[in-house]
C-alpha positions as a printed Julia matrix, in Angstrom:
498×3 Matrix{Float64}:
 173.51  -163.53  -164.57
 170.99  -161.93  -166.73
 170.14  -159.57  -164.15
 174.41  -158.9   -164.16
 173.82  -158.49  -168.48
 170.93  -155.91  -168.07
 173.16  -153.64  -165.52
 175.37  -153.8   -168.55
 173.37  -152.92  -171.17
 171.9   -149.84  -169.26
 175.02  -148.79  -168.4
 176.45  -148.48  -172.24
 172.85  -147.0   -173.4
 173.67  -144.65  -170.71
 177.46  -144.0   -172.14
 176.05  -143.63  -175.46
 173.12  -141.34  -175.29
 175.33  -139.23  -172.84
 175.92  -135.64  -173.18
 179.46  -134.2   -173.79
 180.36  -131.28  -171.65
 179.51  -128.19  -173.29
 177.69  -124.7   -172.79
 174.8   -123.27  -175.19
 176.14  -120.75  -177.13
 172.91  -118.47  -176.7
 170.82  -119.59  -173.68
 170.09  -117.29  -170.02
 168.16  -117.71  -166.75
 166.05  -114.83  -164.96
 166.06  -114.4   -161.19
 164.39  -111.7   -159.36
 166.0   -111.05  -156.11
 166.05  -108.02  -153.48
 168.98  -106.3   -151.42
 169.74  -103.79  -148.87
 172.26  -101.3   -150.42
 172.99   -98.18  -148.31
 169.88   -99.09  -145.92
 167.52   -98.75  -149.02
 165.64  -102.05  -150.3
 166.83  -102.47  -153.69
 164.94  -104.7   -156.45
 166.76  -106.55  -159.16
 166.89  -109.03  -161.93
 169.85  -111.19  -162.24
 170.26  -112.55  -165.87
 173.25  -115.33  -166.52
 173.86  -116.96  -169.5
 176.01  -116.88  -172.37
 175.89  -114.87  -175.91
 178.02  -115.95  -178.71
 180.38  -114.43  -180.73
 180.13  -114.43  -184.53
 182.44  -114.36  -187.19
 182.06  -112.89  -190.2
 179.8   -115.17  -191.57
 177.82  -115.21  -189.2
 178.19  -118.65  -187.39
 179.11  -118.38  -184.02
 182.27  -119.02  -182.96
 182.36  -118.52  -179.02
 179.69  -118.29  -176.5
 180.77  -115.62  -173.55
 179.54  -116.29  -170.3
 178.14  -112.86  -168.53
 176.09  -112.34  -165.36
 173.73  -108.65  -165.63
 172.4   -107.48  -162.66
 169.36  -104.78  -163.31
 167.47  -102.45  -161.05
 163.36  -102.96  -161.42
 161.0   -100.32  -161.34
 163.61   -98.12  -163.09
 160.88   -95.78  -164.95
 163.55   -93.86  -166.66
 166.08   -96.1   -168.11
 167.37   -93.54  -170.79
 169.28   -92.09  -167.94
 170.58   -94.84  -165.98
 174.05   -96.07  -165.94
 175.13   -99.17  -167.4
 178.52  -100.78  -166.28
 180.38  -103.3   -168.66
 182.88  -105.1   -166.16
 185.96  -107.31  -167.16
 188.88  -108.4   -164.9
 192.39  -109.49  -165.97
 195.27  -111.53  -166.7
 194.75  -111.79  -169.53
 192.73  -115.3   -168.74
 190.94  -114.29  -165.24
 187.75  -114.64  -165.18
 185.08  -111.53  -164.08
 184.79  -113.56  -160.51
 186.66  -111.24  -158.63
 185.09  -107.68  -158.63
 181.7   -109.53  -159.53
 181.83  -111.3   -156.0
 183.8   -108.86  -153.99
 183.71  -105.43  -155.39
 180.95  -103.58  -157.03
 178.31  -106.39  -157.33
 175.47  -107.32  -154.95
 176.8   -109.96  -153.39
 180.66  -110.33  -151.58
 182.42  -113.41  -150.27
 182.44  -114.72  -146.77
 185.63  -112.64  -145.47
 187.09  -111.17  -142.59
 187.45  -107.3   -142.64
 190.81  -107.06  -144.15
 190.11  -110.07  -146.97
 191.02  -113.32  -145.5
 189.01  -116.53  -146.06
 186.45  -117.46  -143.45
 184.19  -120.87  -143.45
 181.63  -121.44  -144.69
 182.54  -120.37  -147.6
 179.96  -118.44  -149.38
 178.72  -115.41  -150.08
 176.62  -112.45  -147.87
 174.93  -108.94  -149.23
 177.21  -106.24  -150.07
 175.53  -103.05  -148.95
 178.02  -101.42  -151.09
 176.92  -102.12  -154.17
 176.71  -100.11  -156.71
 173.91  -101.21  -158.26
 171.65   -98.64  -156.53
 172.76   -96.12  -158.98
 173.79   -97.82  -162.15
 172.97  -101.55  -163.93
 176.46  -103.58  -163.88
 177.55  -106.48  -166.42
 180.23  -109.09  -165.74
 181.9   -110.55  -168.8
 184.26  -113.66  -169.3
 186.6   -113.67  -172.34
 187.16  -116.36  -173.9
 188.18  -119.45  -171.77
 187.44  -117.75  -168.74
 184.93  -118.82  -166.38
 182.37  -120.78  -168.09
 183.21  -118.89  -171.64
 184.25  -120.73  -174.55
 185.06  -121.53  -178.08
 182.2   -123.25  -180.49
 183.56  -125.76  -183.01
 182.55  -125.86  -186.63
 180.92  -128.56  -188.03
 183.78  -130.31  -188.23
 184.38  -130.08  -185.03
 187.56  -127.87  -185.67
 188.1   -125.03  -183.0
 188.45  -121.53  -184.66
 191.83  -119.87  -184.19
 193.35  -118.78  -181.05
 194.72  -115.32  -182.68
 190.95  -114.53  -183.3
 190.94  -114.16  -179.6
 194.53  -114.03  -177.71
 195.9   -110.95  -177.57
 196.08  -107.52  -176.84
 193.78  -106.01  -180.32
 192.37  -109.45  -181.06
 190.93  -109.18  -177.67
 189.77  -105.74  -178.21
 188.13  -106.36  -181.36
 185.98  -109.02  -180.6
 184.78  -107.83  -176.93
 183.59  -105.15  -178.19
 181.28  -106.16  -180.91
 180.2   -108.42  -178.73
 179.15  -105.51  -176.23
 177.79  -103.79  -179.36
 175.16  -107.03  -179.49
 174.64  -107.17  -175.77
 173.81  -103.3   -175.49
 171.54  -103.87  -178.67
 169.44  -106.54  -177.03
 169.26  -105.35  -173.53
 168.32  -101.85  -175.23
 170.66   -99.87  -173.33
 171.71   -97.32  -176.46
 170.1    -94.62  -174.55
 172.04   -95.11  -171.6
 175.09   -93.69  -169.62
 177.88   -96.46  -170.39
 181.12   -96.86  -168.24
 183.74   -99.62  -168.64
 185.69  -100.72  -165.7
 188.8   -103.31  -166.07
 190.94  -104.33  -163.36
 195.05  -105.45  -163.87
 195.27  -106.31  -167.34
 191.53  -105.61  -167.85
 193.02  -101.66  -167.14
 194.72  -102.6   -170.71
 191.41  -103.6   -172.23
 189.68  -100.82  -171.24
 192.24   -98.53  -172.5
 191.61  -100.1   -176.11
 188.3   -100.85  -175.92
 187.14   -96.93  -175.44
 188.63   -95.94  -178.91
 187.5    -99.45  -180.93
 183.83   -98.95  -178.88
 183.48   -95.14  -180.0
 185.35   -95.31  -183.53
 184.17   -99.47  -184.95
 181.33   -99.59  -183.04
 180.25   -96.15  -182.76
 178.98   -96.96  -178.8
 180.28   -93.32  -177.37
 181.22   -93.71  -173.33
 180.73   -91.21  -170.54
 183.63   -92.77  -168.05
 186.61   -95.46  -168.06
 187.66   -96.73  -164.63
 190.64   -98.97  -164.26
 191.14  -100.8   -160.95
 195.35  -101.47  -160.66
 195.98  -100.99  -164.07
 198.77  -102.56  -165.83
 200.58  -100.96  -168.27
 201.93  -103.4   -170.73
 204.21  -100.17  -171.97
 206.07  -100.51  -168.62
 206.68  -103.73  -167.42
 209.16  -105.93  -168.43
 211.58  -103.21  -170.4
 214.23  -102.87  -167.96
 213.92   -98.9   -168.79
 215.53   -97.0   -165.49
 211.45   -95.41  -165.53
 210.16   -98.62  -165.13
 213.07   -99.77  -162.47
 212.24   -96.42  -160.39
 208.51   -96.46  -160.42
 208.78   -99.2   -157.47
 210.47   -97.4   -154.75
 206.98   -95.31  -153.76
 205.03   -98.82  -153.45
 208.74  -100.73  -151.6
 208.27   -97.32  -149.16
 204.18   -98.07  -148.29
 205.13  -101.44  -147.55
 207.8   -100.85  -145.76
 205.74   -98.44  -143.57
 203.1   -101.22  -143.22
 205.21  -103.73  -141.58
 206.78  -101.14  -139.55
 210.56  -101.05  -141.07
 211.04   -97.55  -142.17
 213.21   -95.49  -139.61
 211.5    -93.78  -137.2
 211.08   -90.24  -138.56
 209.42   -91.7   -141.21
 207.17   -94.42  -139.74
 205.84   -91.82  -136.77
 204.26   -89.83  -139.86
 201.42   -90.63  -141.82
 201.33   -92.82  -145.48
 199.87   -90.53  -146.99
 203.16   -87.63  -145.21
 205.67   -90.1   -146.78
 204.39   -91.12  -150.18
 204.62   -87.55  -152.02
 208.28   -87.1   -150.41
 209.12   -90.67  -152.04
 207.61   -89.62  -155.44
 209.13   -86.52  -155.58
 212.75   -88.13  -155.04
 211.68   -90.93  -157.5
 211.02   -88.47  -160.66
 214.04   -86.64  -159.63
 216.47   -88.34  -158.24
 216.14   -92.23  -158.93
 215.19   -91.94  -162.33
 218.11   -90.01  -163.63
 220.61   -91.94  -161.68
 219.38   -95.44  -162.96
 219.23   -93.94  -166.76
 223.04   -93.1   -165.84
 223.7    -96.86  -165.81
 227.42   -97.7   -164.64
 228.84   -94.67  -165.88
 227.31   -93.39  -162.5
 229.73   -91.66  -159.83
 230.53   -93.84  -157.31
 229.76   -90.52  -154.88
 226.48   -89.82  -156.56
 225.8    -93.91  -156.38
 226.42   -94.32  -152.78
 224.49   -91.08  -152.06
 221.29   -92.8   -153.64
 221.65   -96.28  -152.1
 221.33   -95.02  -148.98
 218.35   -93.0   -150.01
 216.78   -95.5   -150.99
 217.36   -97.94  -148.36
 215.9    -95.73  -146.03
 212.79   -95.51  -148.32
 212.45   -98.84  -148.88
 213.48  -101.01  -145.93
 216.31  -102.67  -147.09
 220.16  -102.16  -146.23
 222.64  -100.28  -148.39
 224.45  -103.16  -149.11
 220.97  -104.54  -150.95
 220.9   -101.62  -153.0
 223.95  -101.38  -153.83
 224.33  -105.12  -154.65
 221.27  -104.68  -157.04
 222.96  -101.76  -158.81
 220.15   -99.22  -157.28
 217.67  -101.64  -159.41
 215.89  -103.8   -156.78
 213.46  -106.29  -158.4
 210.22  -106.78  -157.0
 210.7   -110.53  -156.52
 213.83  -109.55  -154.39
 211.96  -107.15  -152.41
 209.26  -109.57  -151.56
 211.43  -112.68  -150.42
 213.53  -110.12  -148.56
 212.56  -107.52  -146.53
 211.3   -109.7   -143.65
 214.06  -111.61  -143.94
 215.91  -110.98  -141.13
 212.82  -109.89  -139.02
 210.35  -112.23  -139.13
 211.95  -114.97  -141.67
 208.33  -114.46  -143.93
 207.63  -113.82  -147.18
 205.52  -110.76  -148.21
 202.54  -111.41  -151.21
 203.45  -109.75  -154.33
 199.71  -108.4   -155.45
 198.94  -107.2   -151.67
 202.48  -107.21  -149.41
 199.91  -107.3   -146.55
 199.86  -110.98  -147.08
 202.7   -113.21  -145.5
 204.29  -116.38  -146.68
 206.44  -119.1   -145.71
 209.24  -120.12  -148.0
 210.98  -123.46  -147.47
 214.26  -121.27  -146.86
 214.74  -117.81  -146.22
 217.82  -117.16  -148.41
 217.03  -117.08  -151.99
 215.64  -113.89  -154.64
 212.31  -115.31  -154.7
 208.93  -116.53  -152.64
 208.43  -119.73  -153.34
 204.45  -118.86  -154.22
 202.18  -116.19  -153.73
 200.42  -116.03  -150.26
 197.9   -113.5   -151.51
 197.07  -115.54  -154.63
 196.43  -118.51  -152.18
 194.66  -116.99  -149.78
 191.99  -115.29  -152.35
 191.67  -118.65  -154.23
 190.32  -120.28  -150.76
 187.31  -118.51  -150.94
 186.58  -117.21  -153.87
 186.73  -120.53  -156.08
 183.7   -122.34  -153.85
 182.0   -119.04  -153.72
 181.48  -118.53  -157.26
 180.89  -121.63  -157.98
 178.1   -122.17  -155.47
 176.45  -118.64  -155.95
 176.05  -118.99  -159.72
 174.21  -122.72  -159.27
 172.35  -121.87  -155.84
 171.47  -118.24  -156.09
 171.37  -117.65  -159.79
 169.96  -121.23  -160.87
 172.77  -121.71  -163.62
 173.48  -125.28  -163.58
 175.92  -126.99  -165.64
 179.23  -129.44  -165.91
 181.57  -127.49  -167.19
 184.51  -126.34  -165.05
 184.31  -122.71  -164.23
 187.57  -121.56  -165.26
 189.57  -118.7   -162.28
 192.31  -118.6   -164.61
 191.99  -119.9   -168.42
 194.09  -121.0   -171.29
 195.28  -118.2   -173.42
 198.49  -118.34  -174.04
 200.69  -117.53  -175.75
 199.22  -113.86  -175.72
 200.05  -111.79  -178.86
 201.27  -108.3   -176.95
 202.87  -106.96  -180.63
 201.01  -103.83  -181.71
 199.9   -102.11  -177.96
 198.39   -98.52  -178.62
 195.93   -98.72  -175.85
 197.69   -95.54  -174.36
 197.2    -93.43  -177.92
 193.79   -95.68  -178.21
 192.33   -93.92  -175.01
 193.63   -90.77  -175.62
 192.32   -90.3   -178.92
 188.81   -91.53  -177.4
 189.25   -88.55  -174.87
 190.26   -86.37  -177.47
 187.18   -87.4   -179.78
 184.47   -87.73  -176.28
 184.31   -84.52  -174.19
 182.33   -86.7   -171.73
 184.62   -89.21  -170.88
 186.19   -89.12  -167.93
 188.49   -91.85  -166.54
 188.99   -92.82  -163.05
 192.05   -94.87  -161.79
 192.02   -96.63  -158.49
 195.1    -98.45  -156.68
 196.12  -100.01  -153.62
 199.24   -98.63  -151.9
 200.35  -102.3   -151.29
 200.25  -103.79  -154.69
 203.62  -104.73  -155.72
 202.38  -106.23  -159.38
 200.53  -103.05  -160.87
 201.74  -100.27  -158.61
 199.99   -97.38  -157.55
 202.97   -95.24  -158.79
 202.82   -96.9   -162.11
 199.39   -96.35  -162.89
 199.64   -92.62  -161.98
 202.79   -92.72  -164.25
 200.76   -94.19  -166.92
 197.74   -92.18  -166.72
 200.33   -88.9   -166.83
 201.48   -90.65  -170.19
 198.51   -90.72  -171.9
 198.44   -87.09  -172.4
 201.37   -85.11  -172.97
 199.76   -81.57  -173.75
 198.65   -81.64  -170.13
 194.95   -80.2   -172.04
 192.86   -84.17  -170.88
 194.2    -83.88  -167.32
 191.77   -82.32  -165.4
 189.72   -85.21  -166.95
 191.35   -87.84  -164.53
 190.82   -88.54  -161.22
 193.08   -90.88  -159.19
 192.43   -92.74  -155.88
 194.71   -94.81  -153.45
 193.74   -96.94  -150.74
 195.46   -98.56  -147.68
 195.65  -102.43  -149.19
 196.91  -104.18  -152.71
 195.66  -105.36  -156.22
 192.04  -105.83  -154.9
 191.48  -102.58  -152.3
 187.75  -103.91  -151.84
 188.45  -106.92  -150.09
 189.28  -104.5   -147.45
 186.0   -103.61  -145.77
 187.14  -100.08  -144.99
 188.61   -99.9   -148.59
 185.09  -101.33  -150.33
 183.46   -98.69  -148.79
 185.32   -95.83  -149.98
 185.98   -97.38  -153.48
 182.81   -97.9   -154.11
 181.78   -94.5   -153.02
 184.46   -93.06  -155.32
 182.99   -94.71  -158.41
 179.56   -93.61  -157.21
 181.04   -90.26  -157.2
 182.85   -90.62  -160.42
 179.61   -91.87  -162.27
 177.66   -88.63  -160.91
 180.58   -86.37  -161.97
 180.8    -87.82  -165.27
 177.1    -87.59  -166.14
 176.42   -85.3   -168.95
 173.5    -83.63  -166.63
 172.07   -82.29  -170.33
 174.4    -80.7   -171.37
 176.31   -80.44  -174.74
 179.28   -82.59  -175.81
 181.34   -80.1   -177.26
 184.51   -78.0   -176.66
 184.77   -74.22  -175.89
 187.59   -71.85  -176.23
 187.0    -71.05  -172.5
């Protein structure tokens, strides 16, 4: 019995002295590790930790969890490239181009991105961390990042942190204090966002350059979205699909034969030209359309698009996404197709319906990324703690009032005559299409005068090109490229009448 009253005992000691699940708002671990990145033996420190986030007064008010991966023996750092990385949402953690894209390790995948056990992670020989130093940054409740109560114990306010400027605001003075301590002022800097992190970046270039006075050589958003598109049932926005409905359709083989004997990359500029031209106008005509001209463009696009006339024309010429996902196998193969990479198949519990049931792709990539990050942060970059790492986080709602990121980055452009911007897409995404993002990026700057300051690449998958193999290859070769190009090579930031 007494033996029974000690077990006890220890066990409420134990309950009382233990710790609650938290993360230090300023702490970091150092490991020095070596790769093979385009058959060269690379050198590098990986640092992972977190960095707070102060308020005005100085007490910190959210520690951001960030993993910075640096070349050694880098004897002139005043020259080499430093890459601040953020993904999406808005709530996704940086997991996905850190372990899959541009960083030094990738997951455990086939070569066109599905899971394979073990799960895990392998070298990526792609990297781009031969030629530049990269960053990976969770927001707020993403990953292991979050917010510090007061003294009280109170949390601070969501709005300091939920939305589209809030977001803005606060990333960026906390890159200010990152760039300060890792004393990277001298360097090249590039941001790269991917999905909504295309938004961020946007915003972040102007509030970087004009609050923070942090000047940037290039901006590269991977799928974009455009938060000035979706969701305002404007006939632009309603067009802008048919391009990415046509890719797909080519992909599983559905477009009529004249079409699917040719090339993608034969078909896509036909389907864009008809979209500006054609679609557009007729959708903006509403249903004061003619039924001649309305018939004429249903079958148009059917035969862009895979579907049947009688689709079209039951959709009013506007064909949702959702529709077009649940649908266009329907009658083929009875399967769903994913919405972020239509590569991807599903299996609904009926095939009638306007929507899948779930998201194959979104499945698929959570297999094997979710075990990957979490073991290579613990087991290859000695980070050990509790706390859950958050894929997707708790920000809503998100406060979208107030979006100028398109004026934001032009006026950076305008203000910068070294940055560049860069916009890459998959063919296949359905949620941030390629079309859309070369829509937006033609928005940004109606005199026409920034243009030749873009440069826009497609690839032959969705949302995330690089889980492709083929597609992680060129990608990252393309913002290889891209950094090069947009080096200032010594010369002056300035305009000429020339």
């Amino acid at each position: 019995m007494k033996h029974y009253y000690a077990i006890l005992f220890l066990l409420f000691a134990m309950c009382l002295n233990a710790q609650s699940i938290k993360i230090p708002a300023d702490t970091m671990v150092v490991t020095t590790l070596t790769t093979t990145i385009k058959n060269k033996s690379i050198s590098y420190t990986a640092t992972t930790g977190t960095q707070p986030v102060w308020n005005e007064k100085g007490a910190p008010i959210a520690a951001l969890h960030y993993t910075y991966y640096e070349r050694s023996n880098v004897k002139d750092m005043a020259n080499r490239p430093l890459v601040i990385s953020f993904n999406g949402g808005p709530g996704s953690a940086s997991v996905w181009m850190h372990i899959a894209y541009t960083g030094p390790k990738v997951l455990n995948i086939d070569d066109e991105g599905y899971p394979v056990q073990p799960y895990g992670v392998k070298d990526n020989p792609n990297s781009i961390l031969d030629i530049a130093d990269i960053v990976y940054v969770n927001p707020v409740n993403t990953g292991y990042s979050r917010m510090i109560p007061d003294k009280e114990g109170k949390l601070p306010e969501r709005d300091i942190f939920f939305g589209i400027n809030a977001d803005i605001k606060y990333l960026a003075a906390w890159i200010n204090t990152f760039v300060t301590r890792k004393n990277r002022w001298e360097s090249p800097k590039y941001i790269i966002g991917e999905s909504y992190g295309g938004t961020r970046v946007m915003g972040l270039a102007n509030e970087l350059q004009s609050q923070q006075w942090m000047y940037l050589n290039g901006v590269i958003m991977v799928s974009p979205a455009d938060y000035q598109l979706y969701g305002t049932g404007q006939p632009i926005y309603s067009a802008l699909n048919l391009p990415y409905f046509a890719a797909t359709a080519w992909y599983h083989k559905l477009l009529p034969a004249e079409l699917q004997q040719k090339d993608l990359l034969e078909v896509l500029p036909e389907v864009e030209t008809y979209t500006i031209n054609t679609l557009m106008p007729a959708i903006a005509k509403g249903g004061f359309i003619s039924e001649t001209e309305k018939q004429q463009v249903a079958k148009q696009v059917a035969y862009y698009s895979g579907l049947t006339e009688k689709e079209v024309l039951q959709n009013n010429l506007v064909v949702p996404s959702n529709y077009f996902w649940k649908a266009l196998l329907r009658d083929k193969s009875g399967q769903t197709i994913g919405r972020l990479d239509s590569r991807y198949l599903g299996i609904d519990k009926t095939e009638m319906g306007v929507s899948p049931d779930y998201n194959a792709e979104i499945s698929s990539w959570s297999h094997s990324f979710t075990p990957a990050i979490n073991y290579y942060l613990r087991e290859h970059l000695n980070f050990k703690t509790d706390l859950k790492y958050y894929m997707f986080g708790d920000v809503h709602p998100w406060d979208r009032r107030n979006n100028t990121v398109r004026e934001d980055l032009r006026q950076a452009m305008a203000a910068n005559p070294y940055l560049k911007i860069l916009v890459q897409s998959g063919y296949y995404d359905g949620a941030t299409t390629y079309f859309a993002a070369k829509y937006t990026a033609a928005q940004i700057d109606p005199s026409g005068k920034l243009k030749d300051r873009f440069t826009i690449k497609g690839y032959r998958s969705g949302h995330m090109m690089y889980l492709r193999k083929d597609d992680l290859i060129s990608a990252n070769e393309d913002i290889r490229e891209f950094i090069t190009k947009a080096s200032s090579n010594g010369k002056a930031a300035k305009y000429t009448r020339e």
